[in-house]
């Protein structure tokens, strides 16, 4: 078959046999230590992936049609990906996703243009804390 460029990997926080791969064709999931992968979500370039600390959801970023996107999926139920609105310009995309272990509703995203956004409500709203590498912009 056709090979896809790998952009990011995420390992489940409590089950190391579960691995997600962000690729040119979307998000893939392995339940057998990365021996086999099955398509999970996306349908467009997936860039970054991160399991939530409780292991129930998988967050991933993507880019298609000049639009950056962020989504989460309940991977065990193979559910539909839920879009998470993010206030990014068309020429940027999410490069990294992090969750605060002490405040689990708090997420941070970093972009390729060095902007950082913070959400304290599981991605419902975002506050920009750095813009193109400048803090407080």
PDB file of C-alpha atoms in Angstrom:
ATOM      1  CA  UNK A   1       0.000   0.000   0.000  1.00  0.00           C
ATOM      2  CA  UNK A   2       0.844   3.652  -0.092  1.00  0.00           C
ATOM      3  CA  UNK A   3       3.121   4.940   2.644  1.00  0.00           C
ATOM      4  CA  UNK A   4       2.170   7.976   4.725  1.00  0.00           C
ATOM      5  CA  UNK A   5       4.396  10.536   6.385  1.00  0.00           C
ATOM      6  CA  UNK A   6       4.378  10.196  10.179  1.00  0.00           C
ATOM      7  CA  UNK A   7       4.015  13.547  11.973  1.00  0.00           C
ATOM      8  CA  UNK A   8       3.437  12.525  15.598  1.00  0.00           C
ATOM      9  CA  UNK A   9       3.068   9.620  18.014  1.00  0.00           C
ATOM     10  CA  UNK A  10       1.184   9.323  21.290  1.00  0.00           C
ATOM     11  CA  UNK A  11       1.312   6.442  23.771  1.00  0.00           C
ATOM     12  CA  UNK A  12      -1.596   5.738  26.106  1.00  0.00           C
ATOM     13  CA  UNK A  13      -0.762   6.854  29.682  1.00  0.00           C
ATOM     14  CA  UNK A  14      -1.562   3.518  31.360  1.00  0.00           C
ATOM     15  CA  UNK A  15      -1.604   0.938  28.535  1.00  0.00           C
ATOM     16  CA  UNK A  16       1.627   1.033  26.545  1.00  0.00           C
ATOM     17  CA  UNK A  17       0.164  -1.375  23.958  1.00  0.00           C
ATOM     18  CA  UNK A  18      -2.082   1.455  22.715  1.00  0.00           C
ATOM     19  CA  UNK A  19      -0.346   3.862  20.337  1.00  0.00           C
ATOM     20  CA  UNK A  20      -1.733   6.620  18.090  1.00  0.00           C
ATOM     21  CA  UNK A  21      -0.008   7.881  14.952  1.00  0.00           C
ATOM     22  CA  UNK A  22      -0.682  11.225  13.264  1.00  0.00           C
ATOM     23  CA  UNK A  23      -0.093  10.899   9.509  1.00  0.00           C
ATOM     24  CA  UNK A  24      -0.776  12.560   6.151  1.00  0.00           C
ATOM     25  CA  UNK A  25      -4.004  10.538   5.964  1.00  0.00           C
ATOM     26  CA  UNK A  26      -5.318  11.221   9.464  1.00  0.00           C
ATOM     27  CA  UNK A  27      -5.086   9.528  12.825  1.00  0.00           C
ATOM     28  CA  UNK A  28      -4.333   5.819  13.193  1.00  0.00           C
ATOM     29  CA  UNK A  29      -4.560   3.630  16.308  1.00  0.00           C
ATOM     30  CA  UNK A  30      -2.744   0.466  17.340  1.00  0.00           C
ATOM     31  CA  UNK A  31      -3.848  -1.734  20.232  1.00  0.00           C
ATOM     32  CA  UNK A  32      -0.996  -4.236  19.814  1.00  0.00           C
ATOM     33  CA  UNK A  33       2.249  -2.384  20.539  1.00  0.00           C
ATOM     34  CA  UNK A  34       2.317  -0.735  17.070  1.00  0.00           C
ATOM     35  CA  UNK A  35       2.369  -4.020  15.161  1.00  0.00           C
ATOM     36  CA  UNK A  36      -0.885  -3.106  13.359  1.00  0.00           C
ATOM     37  CA  UNK A  37      -2.656   0.223  12.899  1.00  0.00           C
ATOM     38  CA  UNK A  38      -6.270   0.983  11.927  1.00  0.00           C
ATOM     39  CA  UNK A  39      -7.563   4.350  10.724  1.00  0.00           C
ATOM     40  CA  UNK A  40      -9.378   6.163  13.550  1.00  0.00           C
ATOM     41  CA  UNK A  41     -10.168   9.739  12.485  1.00  0.00           C
ATOM     42  CA  UNK A  42      -9.164  12.694  10.391  1.00  0.00           C
ATOM     43  CA  UNK A  43      -9.346  12.342   6.651  1.00  0.00           C
ATOM     44  CA  UNK A  44      -6.772  15.144   6.413  1.00  0.00           C
ATOM     45  CA  UNK A  45      -3.212  15.700   7.551  1.00  0.00           C
ATOM     46  CA  UNK A  46      -2.959  14.923  11.286  1.00  0.00           C
ATOM     47  CA  UNK A  47      -0.039  16.682  12.934  1.00  0.00           C
ATOM     48  CA  UNK A  48       0.070  16.179  16.703  1.00  0.00           C
ATOM     49  CA  UNK A  49      -1.627  13.646  18.981  1.00  0.00           C
ATOM     50  CA  UNK A  50      -2.023  13.386  22.758  1.00  0.00           C
ATOM     51  CA  UNK A  51      -3.988  11.011  24.979  1.00  0.00           C
ATOM     52  CA  UNK A  52      -5.692  12.678  27.917  1.00  0.00           C
ATOM     53  CA  UNK A  53      -4.144  11.726  31.241  1.00  0.00           C
ATOM     54  CA  UNK A  54      -7.175   9.584  32.136  1.00  0.00           C
ATOM     55  CA  UNK A  55      -6.649   7.745  28.838  1.00  0.00           C
ATOM     56  CA  UNK A  56     -10.258   8.152  27.676  1.00  0.00           C
ATOM     57  CA  UNK A  57      -9.800  10.658  24.849  1.00  0.00           C
ATOM     58  CA  UNK A  58      -7.282  11.289  22.147  1.00  0.00           C
ATOM     59  CA  UNK A  59      -6.721  14.906  21.089  1.00  0.00           C
ATOM     60  CA  UNK A  60      -5.204  15.617  17.679  1.00  0.00           C
ATOM     61  CA  UNK A  61      -4.442  18.560  15.460  1.00  0.00           C
ATOM     62  CA  UNK A  62      -4.805  18.714  11.715  1.00  0.00           C
ATOM     63  CA  UNK A  63      -4.561  21.015   8.737  1.00  0.00           C
ATOM     64  CA  UNK A  64      -6.578  21.023   5.501  1.00  0.00           C
ATOM     65  CA  UNK A  65      -7.994  23.532   3.044  1.00  0.00           C
ATOM     66  CA  UNK A  66      -5.956  26.374   4.593  1.00  0.00           C
ATOM     67  CA  UNK A  67      -7.549  25.719   7.965  1.00  0.00           C
ATOM     68  CA  UNK A  68      -5.919  24.526  11.187  1.00  0.00           C
ATOM     69  CA  UNK A  69      -8.080  22.297  13.365  1.00  0.00           C
ATOM     70  CA  UNK A  70      -8.088  20.606  16.754  1.00  0.00           C
ATOM     71  CA  UNK A  71     -10.312  17.654  17.689  1.00  0.00           C
ATOM     72  CA  UNK A  72     -10.782  14.925  20.275  1.00  0.00           C
ATOM     73  CA  UNK A  73     -12.128  11.420  19.930  1.00  0.00           C
ATOM     74  CA  UNK A  74     -13.248   8.796  22.473  1.00  0.00           C
ATOM     75  CA  UNK A  75     -10.893   6.213  20.975  1.00  0.00           C
ATOM     76  CA  UNK A  76     -12.210   3.111  22.813  1.00  0.00           C
ATOM     77  CA  UNK A  77     -15.702   3.642  21.427  1.00  0.00           C
ATOM     78  CA  UNK A  78     -14.283   4.551  18.000  1.00  0.00           C
ATOM     79  CA  UNK A  79     -16.510   7.593  18.194  1.00  0.00           C
ATOM     80  CA  UNK A  80     -16.726  10.487  15.806  1.00  0.00           C
ATOM     81  CA  UNK A  81     -14.085  13.154  16.259  1.00  0.00           C
ATOM     82  CA  UNK A  82     -15.432  16.254  18.009  1.00  0.00           C
ATOM     83  CA  UNK A  83     -14.037  19.545  16.711  1.00  0.00           C
ATOM     84  CA  UNK A  84     -12.557  21.906  19.298  1.00  0.00           C
ATOM     85  CA  UNK A  85     -12.710  25.518  18.063  1.00  0.00           C
ATOM     86  CA  UNK A  86      -9.327  27.264  18.116  1.00  0.00           C
ATOM     87  CA  UNK A  87      -8.606  30.919  17.241  1.00  0.00           C
ATOM     88  CA  UNK A  88      -5.703  30.420  14.810  1.00  0.00           C
ATOM     89  CA  UNK A  89      -4.845  32.103  11.539  1.00  0.00           C
ATOM     90  CA  UNK A  90      -4.951  30.058   8.343  1.00  0.00           C
ATOM     91  CA  UNK A  91      -1.142  30.126   8.068  1.00  0.00           C
ATOM     92  CA  UNK A  92      -0.600  28.390  11.431  1.00  0.00           C
ATOM     93  CA  UNK A  93      -1.374  24.993  12.988  1.00  0.00           C
ATOM     94  CA  UNK A  94      -1.091  23.189  16.325  1.00  0.00           C
ATOM     95  CA  UNK A  95       2.316  21.540  16.703  1.00  0.00           C
ATOM     96  CA  UNK A  96       2.024  20.373  20.329  1.00  0.00           C
ATOM     97  CA  UNK A  97      -0.765  19.583  22.807  1.00  0.00           C
ATOM     98  CA  UNK A  98      -0.304  19.348  26.592  1.00  0.00           C
ATOM     99  CA  UNK A  99      -2.587  18.700  29.566  1.00  0.00           C
ATOM    100  CA  UNK A 100      -1.969  19.969  33.091  1.00  0.00           C
ATOM    101  CA  UNK A 101      -1.725  16.944  35.432  1.00  0.00           C
ATOM    102  CA  UNK A 102      -2.765  19.024  38.472  1.00  0.00           C
ATOM    103  CA  UNK A 103      -5.723  20.743  36.739  1.00  0.00           C
ATOM    104  CA  UNK A 104      -6.932  18.228  34.163  1.00  0.00           C
ATOM    105  CA  UNK A 105      -9.431  20.585  32.521  1.00  0.00           C
ATOM    106  CA  UNK A 106      -6.470  22.791  31.546  1.00  0.00           C
ATOM    107  CA  UNK A 107      -4.853  22.305  28.135  1.00  0.00           C
ATOM    108  CA  UNK A 108      -2.147  24.213  26.306  1.00  0.00           C
ATOM    109  CA  UNK A 109      -1.384  24.204  22.607  1.00  0.00           C
ATOM    110  CA  UNK A 110       1.736  25.477  20.877  1.00  0.00           C
ATOM    111  CA  UNK A 111       1.738  26.391  17.207  1.00  0.00           C
ATOM    112  CA  UNK A 112       4.271  26.262  14.423  1.00  0.00           C
ATOM    113  CA  UNK A 113       4.452  30.071  14.461  1.00  0.00           C
ATOM    114  CA  UNK A 114       5.419  29.925  18.179  1.00  0.00           C
ATOM    115  CA  UNK A 115       2.111  31.045  19.616  1.00  0.00           C
ATOM    116  CA  UNK A 116       0.781  29.441  22.798  1.00  0.00           C
ATOM    117  CA  UNK A 117      -2.871  29.234  23.830  1.00  0.00           C
ATOM    118  CA  UNK A 118      -4.294  28.056  27.143  1.00  0.00           C
ATOM    119  CA  UNK A 119      -7.728  26.614  27.932  1.00  0.00           C
ATOM    120  CA  UNK A 120      -8.956  26.078  31.466  1.00  0.00           C
ATOM    121  CA  UNK A 121     -12.247  24.456  30.381  1.00  0.00           C
ATOM    122  CA  UNK A 122     -11.326  21.410  28.251  1.00  0.00           C
ATOM    123  CA  UNK A 123     -10.952  23.480  25.088  1.00  0.00           C
ATOM    124  CA  UNK A 124     -14.234  25.407  25.199  1.00  0.00           C
ATOM    125  CA  UNK A 125     -12.423  28.757  25.352  1.00  0.00           C
ATOM    126  CA  UNK A 126      -8.806  29.755  24.705  1.00  0.00           C
ATOM    127  CA  UNK A 127      -6.570  32.566  25.926  1.00  0.00           C
ATOM    128  CA  UNK A 128      -3.473  33.424  23.925  1.00  0.00           C
ATOM    129  CA  UNK A 129      -0.490  33.718  26.283  1.00  0.00           C
ATOM    130  CA  UNK A 130       2.207  34.117  23.601  1.00  0.00           C
ATOM    131  CA  UNK A 131       2.042  35.351  20.014  1.00  0.00           C
ATOM    132  CA  UNK A 132       4.783  34.364  17.578  1.00  0.00           C
ATOM    133  CA  UNK A 133       7.251  33.890  20.420  1.00  0.00           C
ATOM    134  CA  UNK A 134       6.343  37.028  22.376  1.00  0.00           C
ATOM    135  CA  UNK A 135       4.732  36.422  25.785  1.00  0.00           C
ATOM    136  CA  UNK A 136       1.764  38.568  26.769  1.00  0.00           C
ATOM    137  CA  UNK A 137       0.755  39.554  23.244  1.00  0.00           C
TER     138      UNK A 137
END
